[in-house]
CSV table of C-alpha atoms in Angstrom, one decimal:
chain,number,residue,atom,x,y,z
A,1,MET,CA,10.2,0.5,19.4
A,2,GLU,CA,11.1,-2.1,16.4
A,3,LEU,CA,8.8,-2.2,13.5
A,4,ASP,CA,7.2,-5.5,13.1
A,5,LEU,CA,6.1,-6.1,9.8
A,6,SER,CA,5.9,-10.0,10.3
A,7,PRO,CA,3.0,-11.4,8.3
A,8,ARG,CA,0.1,-13.1,10.1
A,9,LEU,CA,-2.8,-15.3,9.7
A,10,PRO,CA,-6.3,-14.6,10.5
A,11,LYS,CA,-8.3,-15.6,13.6
A,12,LYS,CA,-11.6,-17.3,14.1
A,13,VAL,CA,-14.2,-14.7,15.5
A,14,TYR,CA,-17.4,-16.5,15.1
A,15,GLY,CA,-18.8,-19.2,13.1
A,16,GLY,CA,-21.2,-22.3,13.2
A,17,ASP,CA,-22.8,-24.8,10.6
A,18,GLY,CA,-23.1,-22.5,8.0
A,19,GLY,CA,-19.4,-21.2,8.0
A,20,SER,CA,-17.1,-19.0,9.8
A,21,TYR,CA,-15.7,-15.3,9.8
A,22,PHE,CA,-12.0,-14.4,10.5
A,23,ALA,CA,-10.3,-11.4,11.0
A,24,TRP,CA,-6.6,-10.2,11.6
A,25,CYS,CA,-6.1,-8.5,14.9
A,26,PRO,CA,-4.3,-5.2,15.6
A,27,GLU,CA,-2.8,-6.5,18.5
A,28,GLU,CA,-0.8,-9.1,16.5
A,29,LEU,CA,-0.3,-6.7,13.7
A,30,PRO,CA,0.1,-3.6,14.8
A,31,MET,CA,0.6,-1.9,11.1
A,32,LEU,CA,-3.0,-2.5,11.1
A,33,ARG,CA,-3.9,0.0,13.9
A,34,ASP,CA,-1.3,2.3,12.7
A,35,GLY,CA,-2.4,2.7,9.3
A,36,ASN,CA,-6.0,2.3,9.8
A,37,ILE,CA,-6.5,-0.7,7.9
A,38,GLY,CA,-9.1,-3.7,8.2
A,39,ALA,CA,-8.8,-7.3,7.0
A,40,ALA,CA,-11.2,-10.2,7.2
A,41,LYS,CA,-11.8,-13.6,5.6
A,42,LEU,CA,-15.4,-14.8,5.3
A,43,ALA,CA,-15.8,-18.9,4.6
A,44,LEU,CA,-19.2,-20.4,3.9
A,45,GLU,CA,-20.1,-24.1,3.9
A,46,LYS,CA,-22.8,-25.3,1.3
A,47,TYR,CA,-26.2,-23.5,2.1
A,48,GLY,CA,-24.4,-20.9,4.3
A,49,LEU,CA,-25.7,-17.7,4.5
A,50,ALA,CA,-23.9,-14.4,5.8
A,51,LEU,CA,-26.6,-12.5,7.2
A,52,PRO,CA,-27.5,-9.0,6.1
A,53,ARG,CA,-25.2,-6.3,7.5
A,54,TYR,CA,-23.3,-2.8,7.0
A,55,SER,CA,-20.1,-2.1,8.1
A,56,ASP,CA,-18.4,1.2,9.3
A,57,SER,CA,-15.5,0.8,6.9
A,58,SER,CA,-15.3,0.8,3.0
A,59,LYS,CA,-13.8,-2.5,1.4
A,60,VAL,CA,-12.9,-4.6,-1.4
A,61,ALA,CA,-14.1,-7.9,-1.6
A,62,TYR,CA,-12.0,-10.8,-3.4
A,63,VAL,CA,-13.4,-14.2,-4.0
A,64,LEU,CA,-10.7,-16.6,-3.1
A,65,GLN,CA,-12.3,-19.7,-3.7
A,66,GLY,CA,-15.6,-21.3,-4.9
A,67,SER,CA,-19.0,-19.4,-6.2
A,68,GLY,CA,-22.2,-18.2,-4.8
A,69,THR,CA,-24.6,-15.1,-4.7
A,70,ALA,CA,-24.1,-11.8,-3.2
A,71,GLY,CA,-27.0,-9.2,-2.4
A,72,ILE,CA,-26.0,-5.6,-2.5
A,73,VAL,CA,-27.8,-2.8,-1.7
A,74,LEU,CA,-26.5,0.8,-2.1
A,75,PRO,CA,-28.1,3.7,-0.3
A,76,GLU,CA,-31.6,4.4,-1.3
A,77,LYS,CA,-31.0,2.0,-4.5
A,78,GLU,CA,-32.6,-1.3,-5.5
A,79,GLU,CA,-31.0,-4.8,-4.2
A,80,LYS,CA,-28.6,-6.1,-6.8
A,81,VAL,CA,-28.2,-10.1,-6.8
A,82,ILE,CA,-25.0,-10.7,-8.3
A,83,GLU,CA,-23.5,-14.2,-9.2
A,84,ILE,CA,-19.7,-14.3,-7.5
A,85,LYS,CA,-17.0,-16.9,-8.5
A,86,LYS,CA,-13.3,-17.2,-7.8
A,87,GLY,CA,-11.1,-14.0,-8.9
A,88,ASP,CA,-14.1,-11.4,-8.6
A,89,SER,CA,-13.3,-8.1,-6.9
A,90,ILE,CA,-16.0,-6.1,-5.7
A,91,ALA,CA,-15.9,-2.7,-4.4
A,92,LEU,CA,-18.0,-1.8,-1.4
A,93,PRO,CA,-18.4,1.7,-0.3
A,94,PHE,CA,-19.9,3.0,3.0
A,95,GLY,CA,-23.4,2.5,3.8
A,96,VAL,CA,-23.9,-0.6,1.5
A,97,VAL,CA,-25.7,-3.6,3.0
A,98,THR,CA,-24.6,-6.7,1.8
A,99,TRP,CA,-25.4,-10.6,2.3
A,100,TRP,CA,-23.6,-13.5,0.8
A,101,PHE,CA,-24.7,-17.1,0.2
A,102,ASN,CA,-23.1,-20.3,-0.9
A,103,ASN,CA,-25.3,-23.2,-2.7
A,104,ALA,CA,-22.3,-24.9,-4.0
A,105,ASP,CA,-20.5,-28.1,-2.4
A,106,THR,CA,-17.2,-26.0,-2.4
A,107,GLU,CA,-16.5,-24.1,0.6
A,108,LEU,CA,-17.1,-20.1,-0.8
A,109,VAL,CA,-14.0,-17.9,0.6
A,110,ILE,CA,-14.0,-14.2,0.3
A,111,LEU,CA,-11.6,-11.9,1.5
A,112,PHE,CA,-12.4,-8.3,3.0
A,113,LEU,CA,-9.7,-5.3,2.9
A,114,GLY,CA,-10.6,-2.1,3.7
A,115,GLU,CA,-9.8,1.3,5.6
A,116,THR,CA,-10.9,2.0,9.2
A,117,HIS,CA,-10.1,5.7,9.4
A,118,LYS,CA,-14.0,6.2,10.0
A,119,GLY,CA,-14.5,3.0,12.0
A,120,HIS,CA,-15.2,2.6,15.7
A,121,LYS,CA,-12.1,0.9,16.0
A,122,ALA,CA,-8.8,1.4,14.3
A,123,GLY,CA,-7.4,-1.4,12.3
A,124,GLN,CA,-10.7,-3.6,12.6
A,125,PHE,CA,-14.0,-3.7,10.6
A,126,THR,CA,-17.5,-3.4,12.8
A,127,ASP,CA,-20.3,-4.8,11.3
A,128,PHE,CA,-24.0,-4.1,11.9
A,129,TYR,CA,-26.4,-6.9,11.5
A,130,LEU,CA,-29.9,-6.3,10.1
A,131,THR,CA,-31.1,-9.6,11.6
A,132,GLY,CA,-29.9,-12.5,13.7
A,133,SER,CA,-29.3,-12.7,17.4
A,134,ASN,CA,-27.2,-9.7,17.4
A,135,GLY,CA,-29.3,-7.8,14.8
A,136,ILE,CA,-30.9,-4.4,15.2
A,137,PHE,CA,-34.4,-5.9,16.0
A,138,THR,CA,-33.2,-7.4,19.3
A,139,GLY,CA,-32.1,-4.1,20.5
A,140,PHE,CA,-35.2,-2.4,20.2
A,141,SER,CA,-38.1,-2.9,22.4
A,142,THR,CA,-41.0,-4.4,20.9
A,143,GLU,CA,-42.8,-1.2,21.2
A,144,PHE,CA,-40.5,0.5,18.8
A,145,VAL,CA,-40.4,-2.2,16.5
A,146,GLY,CA,-44.2,-2.7,16.2
A,147,ARG,CA,-44.4,1.3,15.7
A,148,ALA,CA,-41.4,1.6,13.1
A,149,TRP,CA,-42.9,-1.4,10.8
A,150,ASP,CA,-46.7,-0.9,11.9
A,151,LEU,CA,-46.8,-4.6,13.0
A,152,ASP,CA,-48.5,-6.2,15.9
A,153,GLU,CA,-46.9,-7.7,19.1
A,154,THR,CA,-47.5,-11.2,17.6
A,155,ILE,CA,-45.6,-10.8,14.7
A,156,VAL,CA,-42.8,-8.7,16.2
A,157,LYS,CA,-42.2,-11.4,18.9
A,158,LYS,CA,-42.1,-14.2,16.1
A,159,LEU,CA,-39.3,-11.8,14.2
A,160,VAL,CA,-37.2,-11.1,17.1
A,161,GLY,CA,-37.7,-14.4,18.7
A,162,SER,CA,-37.0,-16.6,15.7
A,163,GLN,CA,-33.6,-14.8,15.0
A,164,THR,CA,-31.3,-17.4,16.8
A,165,GLY,CA,-28.1,-17.2,14.4
A,166,ASN,CA,-25.2,-15.0,14.9
A,167,GLY,CA,-23.8,-13.4,11.6
A,168,ILE,CA,-24.0,-16.7,9.8
A,169,VAL,CA,-26.5,-19.3,9.4
A,170,LYS,CA,-27.1,-22.5,7.6
A,171,ALA,CA,-30.1,-22.0,5.6
A,172,ASP,CA,-32.8,-24.9,4.9
A,173,ALA,CA,-31.9,-26.6,1.5
A,174,SER,CA,-35.4,-26.4,0.2
A,175,LEU,CA,-35.2,-22.5,0.6
A,176,LYS,CA,-35.3,-20.9,-2.9
A,177,MET,CA,-32.8,-18.0,-2.5
A,178,PRO,CA,-32.9,-15.0,-5.2
A,179,SER,CA,-31.2,-16.0,-8.4
A,180,PRO,CA,-28.7,-13.5,-9.9
A,181,ARG,CA,-30.0,-11.3,-12.2
A,182,LYS,CA,-28.2,-10.5,-15.8
A,183,GLY,CA,-26.7,-7.3,-15.9
A,184,ASP,CA,-26.4,-7.0,-12.0
A,185,ARG,CA,-22.7,-7.6,-12.2
A,186,GLU,CA,-22.1,-4.7,-14.3
A,187,GLY,CA,-20.1,-1.9,-12.6
A,188,PHE,CA,-20.0,-4.0,-9.2
A,189,VAL,CA,-17.8,-6.7,-10.3
A,190,LEU,CA,-14.5,-7.3,-12.2
A,191,ASN,CA,-13.2,-10.7,-12.1
A,192,CYS,CA,-9.2,-10.3,-11.8
A,193,LEU,CA,-8.4,-13.7,-13.9
A,194,GLU,CA,-10.4,-12.8,-16.7
A,195,ALA,CA,-10.0,-9.0,-17.1
A,196,PRO,CA,-7.5,-7.5,-19.6
A,197,LEU,CA,-4.1,-7.4,-18.2
A,198,ASP,CA,-2.3,-4.3,-17.2
A,199,VAL,CA,1.2,-6.3,-17.1
A,200,ASP,CA,2.2,-9.3,-18.8
A,201,ILE,CA,5.7,-10.4,-18.8
A,202,LYS,CA,6.5,-13.6,-20.6
A,203,ASP,CA,8.0,-16.3,-17.8
A,204,GLY,CA,7.7,-13.3,-15.4
A,205,GLY,CA,4.5,-12.3,-14.3
A,206,ARG,CA,1.1,-10.8,-14.8
A,207,VAL,CA,-0.8,-7.7,-13.2
A,208,VAL,CA,-4.7,-6.7,-13.2
A,209,VAL,CA,-5.2,-3.4,-11.2
A,210,LEU,CA,-8.4,-2.4,-10.0
A,211,ASN,CA,-9.3,1.3,-10.3
A,212,THR,CA,-11.6,3.9,-11.1
A,213,LYS,CA,-11.3,3.1,-14.8
A,214,ASN,CA,-12.4,-0.4,-14.8
A,215,LEU,CA,-14.7,-0.3,-11.8
A,216,PRO,CA,-16.0,3.2,-10.9
A,217,LEU,CA,-17.2,2.4,-7.5
A,218,VAL,CA,-13.5,2.2,-6.4
A,219,GLY,CA,-13.7,5.7,-6.4
A,220,GLU,CA,-16.1,5.7,-3.7
A,221,VAL,CA,-14.4,3.1,-1.6
A,222,GLY,CA,-11.3,5.5,-1.8
A,223,PHE,CA,-8.5,3.0,-2.6
A,224,GLY,CA,-7.3,0.8,-5.4
A,225,ALA,CA,-6.2,-2.8,-5.6
A,226,ASP,CA,-4.4,-5.5,-7.7
A,227,LEU,CA,-3.8,-9.1,-8.4
A,228,VAL,CA,-0.3,-10.1,-9.0
A,229,ARG,CA,1.0,-13.6,-10.4
A,230,ILE,CA,4.2,-14.5,-10.7
A,231,ASP,CA,5.9,-17.4,-12.0
A,232,GLY,CA,8.3,-19.8,-10.2
A,233,HIS,CA,11.7,-18.4,-9.3
A,234,SER,CA,10.7,-14.9,-10.9
A,235,MET,CA,11.2,-11.8,-9.0
A,236,CYS,CA,9.2,-8.6,-8.5
A,237,SER,CA,11.1,-5.6,-9.2
A,238,PRO,CA,12.0,-3.5,-6.0
A,239,GLY,CA,9.8,-0.8,-5.8
A,240,PHE,CA,7.6,1.8,-3.7
A,241,SER,CA,4.3,3.8,-3.7
A,242,CYS,CA,5.4,7.4,-4.5
A,243,ASP,CA,2.0,8.8,-3.2
A,244,SER,CA,2.4,8.0,0.3
A,245,ALA,CA,0.0,5.0,0.1
A,246,LEU,CA,0.2,1.8,2.5
A,247,GLN,CA,0.4,-1.5,0.7
A,248,VAL,CA,-1.6,-4.5,2.2
A,249,THR,CA,-0.8,-7.7,0.6
A,250,TYR,CA,-2.5,-11.1,1.1
A,251,ILE,CA,-0.9,-14.1,-0.2
A,252,VAL,CA,-3.6,-16.0,-2.4
A,253,GLY,CA,-1.4,-18.9,-3.7
A,254,GLY,CA,2.1,-20.3,-3.7
A,255,SER,CA,4.8,-19.2,-1.7
A,256,GLY,CA,8.1,-17.2,-1.9
A,257,ARG,CA,10.5,-14.7,-0.2
A,258,VAL,CA,9.9,-11.1,0.7
A,259,GLN,CA,12.2,-8.2,1.8
A,260,VAL,CA,11.3,-4.7,2.8
A,261,VAL,CA,13.8,-2.0,3.0
A,262,GLY,CA,13.0,1.2,5.0
A,263,ALA,CA,14.5,4.4,6.2
A,264,ASP,CA,18.2,4.6,6.5
A,265,GLY,CA,18.6,1.6,4.2
A,266,LYS,CA,17.6,-1.0,6.9
A,267,ARG,CA,16.0,-4.1,6.0
A,268,VAL,CA,12.9,-4.6,8.1
A,269,LEU,CA,11.4,-7.7,7.0
A,270,GLU,CA,13.1,-11.0,5.3
A,271,THR,CA,10.7,-13.4,5.7
A,272,HIS,CA,9.0,-16.5,3.8
A,273,VAL,CA,5.3,-16.4,2.9
A,274,LYS,CA,2.8,-18.8,1.6
A,275,ALA,CA,-0.8,-18.8,1.1
A,276,GLY,CA,-3.2,-17.0,3.5
A,277,ALA,CA,-0.6,-14.7,5.2
A,278,LEU,CA,-1.0,-10.8,5.2
A,279,PHE,CA,1.5,-8.2,5.7
A,280,ILE,CA,1.6,-4.4,5.2
A,281,VAL,CA,4.4,-2.5,3.6
A,282,PRO,CA,4.5,1.1,5.1
A,283,ARG,CA,4.6,4.3,3.1
A,284,PHE,CA,7.6,4.9,0.8
A,285,PHE,CA,9.3,1.5,2.0
A,286,VAL,CA,10.9,-0.5,-0.7
A,287,VAL,CA,9.4,-4.3,-1.2
A,288,SER,CA,10.5,-6.8,-3.6
A,289,LYS,CA,9.4,-10.3,-3.9
A,290,ILE,CA,10.9,-13.9,-5.4
A,291,ALA,CA,8.6,-16.8,-6.1
A,292,ASP,CA,9.3,-20.3,-5.2
A,293,SER,CA,9.1,-22.8,-7.7
A,294,ASP,CA,5.6,-23.2,-7.8
A,295,GLY,CA,5.1,-19.4,-8.3
A,296,MET,CA,3.3,-17.0,-6.1
A,297,SER,CA,0.2,-14.7,-6.3
A,298,TRP,CA,-1.3,-12.0,-4.1
A,299,PHE,CA,-3.9,-9.7,-3.8
A,300,SER,CA,-3.2,-6.2,-2.6
A,301,ILE,CA,-4.9,-2.9,-1.7
A,302,VAL,CA,-3.0,0.3,-1.9
A,303,THR,CA,-4.7,3.3,0.2
A,304,THR,CA,-5.3,5.6,-3.1
A,305,PRO,CA,-7.8,5.0,-5.6
A,306,ASP,CA,-5.1,5.4,-8.5
A,307,PRO,CA,-1.9,4.3,-6.9
A,308,ILE,CA,1.4,5.3,-8.4
A,309,PHE,CA,4.3,3.3,-8.2
A,310,THR,CA,8.3,3.8,-8.6
A,311,HIS,CA,10.2,0.8,-9.7
A,312,LEU,CA,14.1,0.7,-9.1
A,313,ALA,CA,15.0,-1.7,-11.6
A,314,GLY,CA,14.1,-2.1,-15.2
A,315,LYS,CA,13.9,0.5,-18.2
A,316,THR,CA,11.7,2.9,-16.3
A,317,SER,CA,13.9,2.5,-13.1
A,318,VAL,CA,14.9,6.1,-11.6
A,319,TRP,CA,18.3,4.9,-11.8
A,320,LYS,CA,18.2,4.9,-15.5
A,321,ALA,CA,17.0,8.7,-15.4
A,322,LEU,CA,19.7,9.9,-13.2
A,323,SER,CA,22.9,11.4,-14.9
A,324,PRO,CA,25.8,8.8,-15.4
A,325,GLU,CA,28.1,11.2,-13.4
A,326,VAL,CA,25.7,11.6,-10.5
A,327,LEU,CA,25.6,7.7,-10.2
A,328,GLN,CA,29.3,7.1,-10.6
A,329,ALA,CA,29.8,10.1,-8.1
A,330,ALA,CA,27.1,8.8,-5.6
A,331,PHE,CA,28.3,4.9,-5.8
A,332,ASN,CA,31.7,6.1,-5.7
A,333,VAL,CA,32.6,3.5,-8.6
A,334,ALA,CA,34.7,3.7,-11.8
A,335,PRO,CA,32.7,4.9,-15.1
A,336,GLU,CA,32.9,0.9,-16.5
A,337,VAL,CA,31.2,0.0,-13.3
A,338,GLU,CA,28.4,2.7,-13.8
A,339,LYS,CA,28.1,1.7,-17.4
A,340,ALA,CA,27.5,-2.1,-16.5
A,341,PHE,CA,25.0,-1.2,-14.0
A,342,ARG,CA,23.0,1.1,-16.3
A,343,SER,CA,23.3,-1.5,-19.3
A,344,LYS,CA,21.7,-4.1,-17.4
A,345,ARG,CA,17.9,-4.6,-17.3
A,346,THR,CA,17.0,-2.4,-20.4
A,347,SER,CA,13.2,-3.4,-20.8
A,348,ASP,CA,10.7,-2.0,-19.0
A,349,ALA,CA,9.5,-5.3,-17.3
A,350,ILE,CA,8.7,-5.3,-13.5
A,351,PHE,CA,8.9,-9.1,-13.2
A,352,PHE,CA,12.4,-10.8,-14.0
A,353,PRO,CA,12.2,-14.2,-14.9
A,354,PRO,CA,15.2,-16.6,-13.3
A,355,THR,CA,18.4,-16.6,-15.1
A,356,ASN,CA,19.9,-19.9,-16.4
């Protein structure tokens, strides 16, 4: 069976006046199931509230657009109320309870990427809601709810009967939601648009890597992430993950071309991508990207907390490490051709600006 790596867009799962929840489907993107990867997107309108929930999978959240408030409760810990904005990355380990709220006019859009190895369904997140029409209160009998929370039957019926929303509701404008608390962001959030750059190539591109050093919770999540931005017509060097990790890539902005080469030197993907598309690069496959005139940016997770990449072009390329005689014999070329090949790309850049 031929491997299908074609980029896909998400499908709406549910929604209403408060916003919508979208997810990528393993049936349409088989690599999700094969790699045990989940991918989803939450879009909240003004006063939209994503009800408290926990998931069967660890995730990284990335704020694509807008600003708002998030509530995060780690197991047996106090609630953290965090202000979130475009560019924020948030590590969400197993067992964390979250809620999300938009009090601004601009739509709040959040991307979720994660692993589903321990999930109920391979390649798909399953959320468990604390409230709402599909929340845990609706599943237990009034007797169980009453005894567990020491409530009389009248209060129990009000609690259960008043929950008409499913996953996302639109809060009353007069309701005062919790205000973000100073210091709660520390250790939970890294803004990829403001963080120190791990790679910065003039007229080429920039990278911010999310790992255990700048966000320790990444260690509990079990995988790393990065935000890459390349300038117009620039190229991201061909490379692969040398620690058997999958690369899950969401195109945040711009557009460009992507090529992926697999086993036996076969090109398994050649496509044009634009904002909103998601694709997965299998373990050890080599990927390269070239941006269109407006540049291109993408947010990726790599299924290891501290990923290691090998790039095949530039000063640190494996080609530069191999002996000239080996390259000459392997390529079956004259010494001057090998020398010309070796002499190019002498910088340690992984992004290459367009040549004039």
